[in-house]
Each structure stands twice: as structure tokens, then as C-alpha cells.
Coordinates of C-alpha atoms in Angstrom, one line a residue:
M24 CA 16.1 -9.7 -16.4
T25 CA 17.6 -12.0 -19.0
E26 CA 16.4 -15.4 -17.7
V27 CA 13.0 -16.6 -16.8
I28 CA 12.9 -17.2 -13.0
D29 CA 11.0 -20.3 -12.1
Y30 CA 10.0 -21.5 -8.6
H31 CA 8.6 -24.9 -7.8
S32 CA 8.0 -24.8 -4.0
L33 CA 6.0 -22.7 -1.6
F34 CA 7.3 -21.2 1.7
I35 CA 5.1 -22.8 4.4
G36 CA 6.0 -23.7 7.9
G37 CA 9.5 -22.4 7.5
D38 CA 10.3 -24.9 4.7
W39 CA 10.1 -25.0 0.9
V40 CA 7.3 -27.5 0.3
K41 CA 5.8 -29.0 -2.7
P42 CA 2.5 -27.4 -3.7
E43 CA -0.7 -29.4 -3.6
S44 CA -1.5 -28.7 -7.2
D45 CA 0.4 -28.2 -10.4
K46 CA -1.2 -24.8 -11.2
T47 CA 1.2 -22.0 -11.7
I48 CA 1.2 -18.2 -12.0
T49 CA 2.9 -16.8 -15.0
V50 CA 4.6 -13.4 -14.5
V51 CA 4.8 -11.0 -17.5
S52 CA 7.0 -7.9 -17.7
A53 CA 5.0 -4.7 -17.8
S54 CA 7.4 -3.1 -20.2
T55 CA 8.2 -6.0 -22.6
E56 CA 5.1 -8.2 -22.3
E57 CA 7.5 -11.1 -22.1
V58 CA 7.3 -14.0 -19.6
I59 CA 9.8 -13.3 -16.8
G60 CA 8.9 -16.0 -14.3
T61 CA 6.6 -18.6 -13.0
V62 CA 5.7 -19.6 -9.4
P63 CA 3.3 -22.2 -7.9
E64 CA -0.3 -21.0 -7.4
A65 CA -1.4 -21.9 -3.9
S66 CA -4.5 -24.0 -3.6
E67 CA -7.0 -24.1 -0.7
K68 CA -5.1 -27.1 0.7
D69 CA -1.9 -25.0 0.6
V70 CA -3.7 -22.2 2.5
D71 CA -4.9 -24.7 5.0
R72 CA -1.3 -25.9 5.5
A73 CA -0.1 -22.3 5.9
V74 CA -2.7 -21.3 8.4
D75 CA -2.2 -24.5 10.4
A76 CA 1.5 -23.7 10.5
A77 CA 0.8 -20.2 11.6
R78 CA -1.7 -21.4 14.2
A79 CA 0.8 -24.0 15.6
A80 CA 3.5 -21.4 15.8
F81 CA 1.3 -18.9 17.6
D82 CA -0.1 -21.5 20.0
D83 CA 3.3 -22.9 20.9
P84 CA 3.7 -22.2 24.6
K85 CA 7.4 -21.5 23.9
G86 CA 6.8 -19.9 20.5
W87 CA 7.1 -16.5 18.9
S88 CA 4.3 -14.8 20.8
T89 CA 5.9 -15.7 24.2
W90 CA 9.4 -14.7 23.2
P91 CA 10.9 -11.8 25.3
V92 CA 10.4 -8.5 23.5
S93 CA 14.2 -8.1 23.1
Q94 CA 14.5 -11.5 21.4
R95 CA 11.6 -10.7 18.9
A96 CA 13.2 -7.3 18.2
E97 CA 16.6 -8.8 17.4
A98 CA 15.0 -11.3 15.0
M99 CA 13.2 -8.5 13.3
R100 CA 16.5 -6.5 12.9
R101 CA 18.1 -9.6 11.4
L102 CA 15.2 -9.8 8.9
A103 CA 15.8 -6.1 8.1
S104 CA 19.4 -6.7 7.3
A105 CA 18.6 -9.8 5.2
L106 CA 16.2 -7.7 3.1
E107 CA 18.7 -4.9 2.7
S108 CA 21.3 -7.3 1.4
R109 CA 18.8 -8.4 -1.3
S110 CA 17.4 -4.9 -2.0
A111 CA 18.8 -4.5 -5.5
E112 CA 17.3 -7.8 -6.7
I113 CA 14.0 -7.0 -5.0
V114 CA 13.7 -3.6 -6.8
H115 CA 14.7 -5.2 -10.1
R116 CA 12.0 -7.8 -9.8
V117 CA 9.3 -5.3 -8.6
S118 CA 10.1 -2.9 -11.5
S119 CA 10.1 -5.7 -14.0
Q120 CA 6.7 -6.9 -12.9
N121 CA 4.7 -3.8 -12.2
G122 CA 6.5 -1.1 -14.2
M123 CA 7.6 0.9 -11.1
P124 CA 10.4 3.2 -12.2
L125 CA 13.7 2.0 -10.7
I126 CA 14.3 5.3 -9.0
I127 CA 11.0 5.0 -7.1
G128 CA 11.7 1.4 -6.2
Q129 CA 15.1 2.3 -4.8
Q130 CA 13.5 5.0 -2.6
L131 CA 10.6 2.9 -1.4
E132 CA 10.6 -0.9 -2.0
A133 CA 14.3 -1.1 -1.2
V134 CA 14.1 1.0 2.0
F135 CA 10.7 1.0 3.6
P136 CA 10.6 -2.7 4.7
A137 CA 13.8 -2.6 6.7
V138 CA 13.0 0.8 8.1
L139 CA 9.6 -0.5 9.3
L140 CA 11.1 -3.6 10.8
R141 CA 13.6 -1.6 12.8
Y142 CA 11.1 1.0 13.8
Y143 CA 8.7 -1.5 15.3
A144 CA 11.6 -3.4 16.9
D145 CA 12.6 -0.2 18.7
L146 CA 9.0 0.6 19.5
I147 CA 8.3 -2.7 21.4
E148 CA 11.6 -2.5 23.3
N149 CA 10.6 0.9 24.6
A150 CA 6.9 0.1 25.2
S151 CA 5.0 -1.3 28.1
F152 CA 2.4 -4.0 27.4
E153 CA 0.9 -3.8 30.9
E154 CA -0.6 -0.9 32.8
S155 CA -2.0 -0.8 36.3
R156 CA -5.0 1.4 36.9
P157 CA -6.6 2.2 40.3
G158 CA -10.2 1.2 40.3
L159 CA -13.2 3.3 41.4
F160 CA -14.6 0.4 43.4
G161 CA -11.4 -0.5 45.2
G162 CA -8.5 -2.6 44.0
N163 CA -6.7 -2.2 40.7
T164 CA -7.0 -3.3 37.1
L165 CA -4.1 -4.6 35.1
V166 CA -4.6 -3.7 31.4
R167 CA -2.7 -6.0 29.1
R168 CA -2.0 -5.8 25.4
E169 CA -1.6 -9.2 23.9
P170 CA -1.0 -10.4 20.3
I171 CA -4.2 -10.9 18.3
G172 CA -3.2 -14.3 16.8
V173 CA -3.0 -15.5 13.2
V174 CA -3.1 -12.7 10.7
G175 CA -4.1 -13.0 7.0
A176 CA -2.2 -10.3 5.1
I177 CA -3.4 -9.6 1.6
V178 CA -0.9 -7.4 -0.3
P179 CA -1.5 -5.5 -3.6
W180 CA 0.8 -5.2 -6.6
N181 CA 1.6 -1.5 -6.6
F182 CA 4.1 -1.4 -3.7
P183 CA 4.3 -5.2 -3.0
Q184 CA 7.3 -5.1 -0.5
A185 CA 6.5 -1.8 1.2
L186 CA 2.8 -2.7 1.8
A187 CA 3.7 -6.2 2.9
A188 CA 5.9 -4.6 5.5
F189 CA 3.1 -2.3 6.6
K190 CA 1.4 -5.5 7.9
L191 CA 4.3 -7.8 8.6
A192 CA 6.4 -5.5 10.8
P193 CA 3.8 -4.5 13.3
A194 CA 2.3 -8.1 13.3
L195 CA 5.7 -9.6 14.1
A196 CA 6.4 -6.9 16.8
A197 CA 3.1 -7.7 18.5
G198 CA 3.9 -11.4 18.6
C199 CA 1.5 -12.5 15.8
T200 CA 2.0 -15.1 13.1
V201 CA 1.2 -14.3 9.5
V202 CA 0.0 -15.8 6.2
I203 CA 0.9 -13.4 3.4
K204 CA -1.0 -13.6 0.1
P205 CA 0.8 -11.5 -2.6
S206 CA -0.9 -10.3 -5.7
P207 CA -0.4 -12.6 -8.7
E208 CA 1.0 -9.6 -10.7
T209 CA 3.9 -9.3 -8.3
V210 CA 5.0 -12.7 -6.8
L211 CA 8.6 -13.0 -7.8
D212 CA 9.7 -10.5 -5.1
S213 CA 7.8 -12.4 -2.4
F214 CA 10.1 -15.4 -2.8
I215 CA 13.0 -13.1 -2.0
L216 CA 11.1 -12.1 1.2
A217 CA 10.8 -15.8 2.0
E218 CA 14.5 -16.3 1.6
A219 CA 15.2 -13.4 3.9
I220 CA 12.8 -14.8 6.5
A221 CA 14.5 -18.2 6.4
E222 CA 17.9 -16.5 6.9
S223 CA 16.7 -14.3 9.8
G224 CA 16.0 -17.1 12.3
I225 CA 12.4 -16.3 12.8
P226 CA 10.8 -19.6 13.9
H227 CA 9.1 -22.0 11.5
G228 CA 5.5 -21.1 10.7
V229 CA 5.6 -17.5 11.9
V230 CA 5.5 -16.2 8.4
N231 CA 4.1 -18.2 5.4
I232 CA 3.5 -17.1 1.8
V233 CA 0.7 -18.3 -0.5
P234 CA 0.6 -16.7 -3.9
G235 CA -2.8 -16.7 -5.5
G236 CA -5.7 -14.7 -7.0
R237 CA -9.0 -13.5 -5.6
E238 CA -10.4 -16.9 -4.8
I239 CA -7.4 -17.8 -2.6
G240 CA -7.7 -14.4 -0.9
A241 CA -11.3 -15.0 -0.2
F242 CA -10.6 -18.4 1.2
L243 CA -7.9 -16.9 3.5
V244 CA -10.3 -14.2 4.7
A245 CA -13.0 -16.7 5.7
H246 CA -10.6 -19.3 7.2
S247 CA -11.8 -20.5 10.6
K248 CA -8.3 -20.4 12.1
V249 CA -7.5 -16.8 11.1
D250 CA -7.9 -14.1 13.8
K251 CA -7.4 -10.9 11.8
I252 CA -7.3 -9.7 8.2
A253 CA -5.2 -6.9 6.9
F254 CA -5.9 -5.9 3.3
T255 CA -4.8 -3.2 0.9
G256 CA -6.6 -3.0 -2.4
S257 CA -9.7 -1.7 -4.1
T258 CA -12.7 -0.4 -2.3
A259 CA -14.9 -3.0 -4.0
A260 CA -12.8 -5.8 -2.7
G261 CA -12.6 -4.2 0.6
R262 CA -16.3 -4.0 1.0
S263 CA -16.6 -7.7 0.3
I264 CA -13.9 -8.5 2.9
A265 CA -15.6 -6.3 5.4
E266 CA -18.9 -8.1 4.9
V267 CA -17.2 -11.5 5.6
C268 CA -15.2 -10.2 8.6
G269 CA -18.3 -8.5 10.0
R270 CA -20.3 -11.7 9.8
L271 CA -17.4 -13.6 11.5
L272 CA -16.8 -10.8 14.0
R273 CA -13.2 -10.8 12.9
P274 CA -11.0 -7.7 13.2
V275 CA -10.0 -6.2 9.9
T276 CA -7.8 -3.4 8.7
L277 CA -8.7 -2.0 5.2
E278 CA -6.6 0.4 3.3
L279 CA -8.6 1.1 0.1
G280 CA -9.0 3.5 -2.8
G281 CA -8.6 7.2 -2.9
K282 CA -9.4 10.3 -5.0
S283 CA -7.5 12.9 -3.2
A284 CA -7.3 16.7 -3.9
A285 CA -4.1 18.7 -4.3
I286 CA -5.3 22.2 -3.4
I287 CA -3.2 25.0 -4.9
L288 CA -3.7 28.2 -3.0
D289 CA -3.4 31.6 -4.7
D290 CA 0.1 32.2 -3.1
A291 CA 1.6 28.9 -4.1
D292 CA 5.1 28.8 -5.7
L293 CA 4.6 26.0 -8.2
A294 CA 7.9 26.3 -9.9
G295 CA 9.7 25.5 -6.7
S296 CA 7.4 22.6 -5.8
L297 CA 7.5 20.4 -9.0
E298 CA 9.4 17.6 -7.5
N299 CA 7.1 17.4 -4.4
L300 CA 4.1 17.7 -6.7
F301 CA 5.3 14.8 -8.7
G302 CA 5.5 12.7 -5.6
A303 CA 2.1 13.8 -4.3
C304 CA 0.2 13.5 -7.7
L305 CA 2.0 11.1 -10.1
L306 CA 4.2 8.7 -8.1
N307 CA 4.6 5.2 -9.4
N308 CA 2.9 5.9 -12.8
G309 CA -0.2 7.2 -10.9
Q310 CA -0.6 3.7 -9.3
A311 CA -0.8 4.8 -5.7
C312 CA -4.0 5.1 -3.7
Y313 CA -3.3 8.4 -1.9
L314 CA -2.3 10.5 -4.9
G315 CA -3.8 14.0 -5.4
T316 CA -5.2 13.3 -8.9
R317 CA -7.7 16.2 -8.5
V318 CA -5.7 19.4 -8.7
L319 CA -7.8 22.3 -7.4
A320 CA -6.7 25.6 -8.8
P321 CA -8.1 29.1 -8.0
R322 CA -9.9 30.8 -10.9
S323 CA -7.6 33.8 -10.6
R324 CA -4.6 31.6 -11.5
Y325 CA -6.4 28.8 -13.4
D326 CA -4.9 29.2 -16.8
E327 CA -1.4 29.6 -15.4
I328 CA -1.7 26.5 -13.3
V329 CA -3.0 24.5 -16.2
D330 CA 0.0 25.6 -18.2
V331 CA 2.4 24.7 -15.4
F332 CA 1.0 21.2 -15.0
T333 CA 0.8 20.7 -18.8
G334 CA 4.4 21.6 -19.3
F335 CA 5.6 19.7 -16.2
V336 CA 3.7 16.5 -17.0
G337 CA 4.4 16.7 -20.7
A338 CA 8.1 16.8 -20.1
L339 CA 8.2 13.7 -17.9
K340 CA 10.4 10.9 -19.3
V341 CA 8.3 7.9 -20.1
G342 CA 10.2 4.6 -20.7
D343 CA 11.8 1.4 -19.5
P344 CA 11.2 1.2 -15.7
L345 CA 14.7 -0.3 -15.3
D346 CA 16.3 2.8 -16.8
P347 CA 17.3 5.0 -13.8
T348 CA 16.3 8.1 -15.8
T349 CA 12.7 7.0 -16.4
Q350 CA 10.1 9.0 -14.4
V351 CA 7.0 7.2 -15.7
G352 CA 6.9 3.5 -16.6
P353 CA 4.2 1.3 -17.9
L354 CA 1.0 0.3 -16.1
V355 CA 1.0 -3.1 -14.4
S356 CA -1.1 -5.0 -17.0
A357 CA -3.0 -4.8 -20.2
R358 CA -6.3 -4.8 -18.2
Q359 CA -5.1 -1.8 -16.2
R360 CA -4.2 0.1 -19.3
E361 CA -7.6 -0.6 -20.8
R362 CA -9.2 0.7 -17.6
V363 CA -7.2 3.9 -17.7
E364 CA -7.8 4.5 -21.4
G365 CA -11.5 4.0 -20.8
Y366 CA -11.4 6.8 -18.2
I367 CA -9.5 9.1 -20.6
A368 CA -12.2 8.5 -23.2
K369 CA -14.9 9.2 -20.7
G370 CA -13.2 12.4 -19.6
K371 CA -13.1 13.6 -23.2
N372 CA -16.8 12.7 -23.8
D373 CA -17.8 14.6 -20.6
G374 CA -16.2 17.8 -21.9
G375 CA -12.7 17.6 -20.4
R376 CA -9.9 19.2 -22.4
V377 CA -6.7 17.1 -22.7
T378 CA -3.8 19.5 -22.6
T379 CA -1.1 16.9 -22.8
G380 CA -1.0 13.1 -23.2
G381 CA -4.2 11.2 -23.7
G382 CA -2.8 8.3 -25.8
R383 CA 0.0 5.8 -25.9
P384 CA 3.6 6.8 -26.4
K385 CA 4.4 6.6 -30.1
D386 CA 8.0 5.3 -29.5
R387 CA 6.9 2.3 -27.4
D388 CA 5.6 -0.7 -29.4
K389 CA 5.7 -3.0 -26.4
G390 CA 4.6 -2.6 -22.8
W391 CA 1.4 -1.3 -21.2
F392 CA 2.2 2.4 -21.5
V393 CA -0.1 5.4 -21.3
E394 CA 1.1 8.9 -21.8
P395 CA 0.9 11.0 -18.6
T396 CA -2.3 13.0 -19.1
V397 CA -3.7 16.3 -17.9
F398 CA -7.3 17.3 -18.2
A399 CA -8.5 20.9 -17.9
D400 CA -12.0 22.4 -17.7
V401 CA -13.1 19.5 -15.5
D402 CA -16.2 19.7 -13.2
N403 CA -15.9 17.9 -9.9
S404 CA -19.1 16.0 -10.6
T405 CA -17.7 14.2 -13.7
T406 CA -16.6 10.6 -13.7
I407 CA -12.9 11.3 -13.9
A408 CA -13.1 13.6 -10.9
Q409 CA -15.1 11.2 -8.8
E410 CA -13.8 7.7 -9.5
E411 CA -10.3 6.3 -8.9
I412 CA -8.4 5.9 -12.2
F413 CA -5.2 4.4 -10.9
G414 CA -3.0 5.7 -13.7
P415 CA -1.1 8.9 -14.7
V416 CA -4.2 11.1 -15.2
L417 CA -4.7 14.5 -13.5
S418 CA -7.8 16.7 -13.6
V419 CA -7.4 20.4 -13.0
I420 CA -10.6 21.7 -11.4
P421 CA -11.3 25.5 -10.8
Y422 CA -12.5 26.9 -7.5
G423 CA -13.7 30.3 -6.3
D424 CA -12.7 31.1 -2.7
L425 CA -11.2 28.9 -0.1
D426 CA -14.5 27.6 1.2
D427 CA -15.3 26.5 -2.3
A428 CA -12.0 24.6 -2.5
I429 CA -12.7 22.8 0.8
R430 CA -16.2 21.9 -0.4
I431 CA -14.8 20.4 -3.7
A432 CA -12.1 18.6 -1.9
N433 CA -14.6 16.9 0.4
D434 CA -17.1 16.2 -2.3
V435 CA -16.0 12.6 -3.1
D436 CA -16.8 9.2 -1.6
Y437 CA -13.1 8.8 -0.6
G438 CA -10.9 10.2 2.2
L439 CA -7.4 8.8 2.1
G440 CA -4.9 11.5 1.2
G441 CA -4.7 15.1 0.1
S442 CA -2.4 18.1 0.1
V443 CA -2.3 21.9 0.1
W444 CA 0.3 24.1 -1.6
T445 CA 0.9 27.5 -0.2
A446 CA 3.6 30.0 1.0
D447 CA 1.7 30.4 4.3
A448 CA 2.1 27.4 6.6
D449 CA -0.7 28.6 8.9
R450 CA -3.1 28.8 5.9
G451 CA -2.0 25.3 4.9
L452 CA -2.7 24.0 8.4
D453 CA -6.1 25.6 8.4
V454 CA -6.9 23.8 5.1
A455 CA -5.5 20.5 6.5
R456 CA -7.9 20.7 9.5
R457 CA -10.9 21.2 7.3
V458 CA -10.5 18.5 4.6
H459 CA -12.2 15.2 5.6
T460 CA -9.4 12.7 5.1
G461 CA -7.2 10.3 7.0
T462 CA -3.9 11.9 5.9
F463 CA -2.8 15.2 4.5
G464 CA 0.3 17.0 3.4
I465 CA 1.4 20.7 3.3
N466 CA 3.7 21.4 0.3
A467 CA 4.6 17.7 0.1
Y468 CA 3.1 14.3 0.8
L469 CA 4.9 11.1 1.9
P470 CA 3.7 8.7 4.6
D471 CA 6.1 8.4 7.5
P472 CA 6.6 5.2 9.5
T473 CA 5.8 7.0 12.8
A474 CA 2.5 8.4 11.7
P475 CA -0.8 6.5 11.4
F476 CA -1.8 6.0 7.8
G477 CA -5.3 5.1 6.5
G478 CA -8.6 6.6 5.3
I479 CA -12.2 7.4 6.1
K480 CA -15.4 6.9 4.1
A481 CA -14.8 4.6 1.1
S482 CA -11.0 4.7 1.7
G483 CA -11.1 2.1 4.5
L484 CA -11.1 1.2 8.1
G485 CA -8.3 1.3 10.7
R486 CA -4.8 2.6 10.6
E487 CA -1.3 1.2 9.6
L488 CA 2.1 2.6 10.7
G489 CA 2.9 4.4 13.9
P490 CA 2.0 3.0 17.4
E491 CA -1.5 2.8 16.1
G492 CA -0.4 0.2 13.5
L493 CA 1.0 -1.9 16.3
A494 CA -2.2 -1.6 18.4
A495 CA -4.1 -3.0 15.4
Y496 CA -2.4 -6.4 16.0
Q497 CA -3.1 -6.4 19.8
L498 CA -6.0 -7.4 22.0
T499 CA -6.7 -5.5 25.2
K500 CA -7.4 -7.6 28.3
S501 CA -8.4 -6.3 31.7
V502 CA -7.4 -8.2 34.8
Y503 CA -9.3 -7.1 37.9
L504 CA -7.3 -7.3 41.1
D505 CA -8.9 -7.2 44.5
K506 CA -6.0 -5.6 46.2

């Protein structure tokens, strides 16, 4: 990115409009620490305008929510194509902003949004939104699934386009209208999304984008004309949002933090699983909520497994996220690096042994880099084993028998992801059934568009993806018929 990208308008009501204030968000490269762009920072008045536009678009008797399913689906496919035509620039902006390695962005940020839009377009064309049920007291009941209304979608910085699509695609499919609030760390890519929406022919006001920080997010959550909130982010922020939505009796989907376990069984072939282990434990510089950052290893193979992870992690290429050979880039911000370094220091103080990493790369004098780090001799009760670090830090924790491994895996406040690594698929499935979590992988981990994704305990409420993700944007209405 050789030039600073400046935007001066907001995408509200299907038009590029002048913001209500002169405040801006300055975007800084995670790898160079240089300014790479500025965008307007939405004010509360801008959010009012966006919600009003979404409300009007939803309430329009001939608007998006009333369009035939085939017509909505076709518009969603046009949006998918518009995003695909811009995928290279989207990935370039995302990687420049948050440090995501280009190779990861090309697999996820460039692909997932279009895949989800087409998946939900196909799903609604083949689904029935009305069902007739015979009643026990005579007559019948017509059960209808209707769009929930105006959705406030709050998107994090780690996978800004993919996680926006987690919300946008099913909401559009259901017939809802949306106000998206991107994270201030990753706003430049959201303007490309706006351009694609404008090109797609989706009606004015159906999708609106208001960049801003926590205060604007809180204002959107509590807005009187919003019908549902969909949020991905930290557990602390999710609890606050849940409190507001609970008081307002407002539906909410929360995809929050994680501290998942990657359980290595005694028969696992680690040498043949390194690529999948990277995706399950260290993807996106460790900045993914579902990652298995607690590696549970049987005592009988503990030293061997520590050595495998030490060699594997220590050999990862750290560097410029725009270099296609980079495997680990910088963290998203100086504040995030300080947070991760604080956990590394805590891990050392609590008796953990660093086998690789633990500091900053010596060949990088710019950027918010942290060396990929492995801790050995970690007890599951320690801070680095219990709290979400959100960086490239793994803890290898020993266990005795399989029951002990399950106990350790479940002994955290979170329950979002997890995995098991074994040569025996039946043993793996038995482990999957016993770990208390919303999602789980056997010898790999990657969320699929067709499968519900979400957590339990401190990892959230509700599900995204799959038919369940569509249902989260629908209301159920019963119509009682006498005959």
C-alpha cells in the first residue's frame, strides 16, 4: 500500500453521505506502524440516520423483506460476485491493517463472504417459510418464519470481512435490514464492501455501515429502532451487550472468546498433521477465538510432543503479512502486543518454561511483532492456561489417562472450539462427544458454512452459519385456523 487511502463519506441509506461530525479514524499498518488511511468516524447522529434508513427499508411494504425469495437470492449472488471481483484489494487492505498473513486472507477473507452469500441464497430458495400443522383441538396451525427486522451487526478486527458475512448473509437471506459497525482497527475494507453493495442492486437502506469505537457500538446496541444485535468480540464486551439486550428483551447472538484444547492422543501422528495443527492452533497470528492454544499431551509422549511443537513453531516464518511466504505476521496493534507480552511474562513467573519464542523478532524494528511462543511444564490452573491471550502463544499441558484429558479440556470458563488428534476415528469421536464445547474437530479444525458455529459458557449465546444461522434472524409466528 503506497498511498494513504482517505474516505470522506459514510455509506448510509444506499448513498455516500457527509458525516455529521469532522472526527476521523486513522488506520495504521500493523507491520510498518505507518498511517495507511483515514475514514470518517460515525457519530450518534450518523447511527440514527443509518438505523432510520434500515427501519424505512424494512418497513417498506414493497421493500426487501417482502421481495420474493428468488429475487432476494439473485441480489445476494450479485453481491457475492461484486465482492469476488474486489477480493485482491480486500485481502490487501485487511492484511495491511491487522497483520493477517496474505496466504490466510486469500483463503478466508477473499472466499468466505461470497461462499456464505451463495450458500444462504441457495438455502432460502429451497426452504419453506410456512408449515401447516394439525391441531389437537381441531383445525390447523400455520407456522410462519418471518424476518426479525433491523439488525445491528458489530464486527471485530481479526476476520473483518468473513465475520461481517457471518451476520450479513443470513440476515439478508431472512429479509432483514442491517447496520454494520466495523472495528476501528479494520475499516478500510468495509468501504469496499459498501462499494460492492451499491453495485449489487440491493435496495437503498438495506445495508448501512457506521465505523466507530465502543461508544458507537454501545449506542447501536441500545437503539430503540433496532430489533436484534449480532456481536463477535471479547467476552467482557459480550456480557455488557447481553445485559443491555436482556433489559430491552432484544434478541442477541454473541460469539465471544475461547480457550480451546487440542488433545493429542497417544496414537497421534504429529509429523503428518503439522499443517492442520497450524490451522487449529496458530491461524492468523493466534488471533482467532476458537484456536486450540492449550495443547494437551499424554505424559507417556510429553517430551516428544513438546519437542515437535517447539521445532514446528520455532521454524514458522515471521514477517511482512503481504509477503505470500509469511506464516506469522504482526499483531493488530501496540496495545494487543503489550497484552500478549504481559501474558508471556506472567507465564514465566508462574513457572512455565519457554521452549521457543518469548520475545520480539530481532530482525523486525517496525511493526507489532511477537515471536511464536511455546510454553512447556504448564499447569492448567495457571493464568496462561485459563485466560484468552489472543496471540501466537501455546501451552503444552500434560495429562494422565483419557479421563484426565477430558477433565482438563473442560476445566475452563470457555467452550467455543477444540480438537482431538488420533489415528483412531472412533476414539476421536468419543472424545468429541465428551468435551463441553460448541464446536470440535477431529484431526483438523475449520468452521464450515453448513454447520452451526458458536460457543457455550463464557464463549457466547446462539449460533451462526448453517440453517441455524438463518433461524437466528427469523421470528416464529403461529396462525391458528379453525378449519
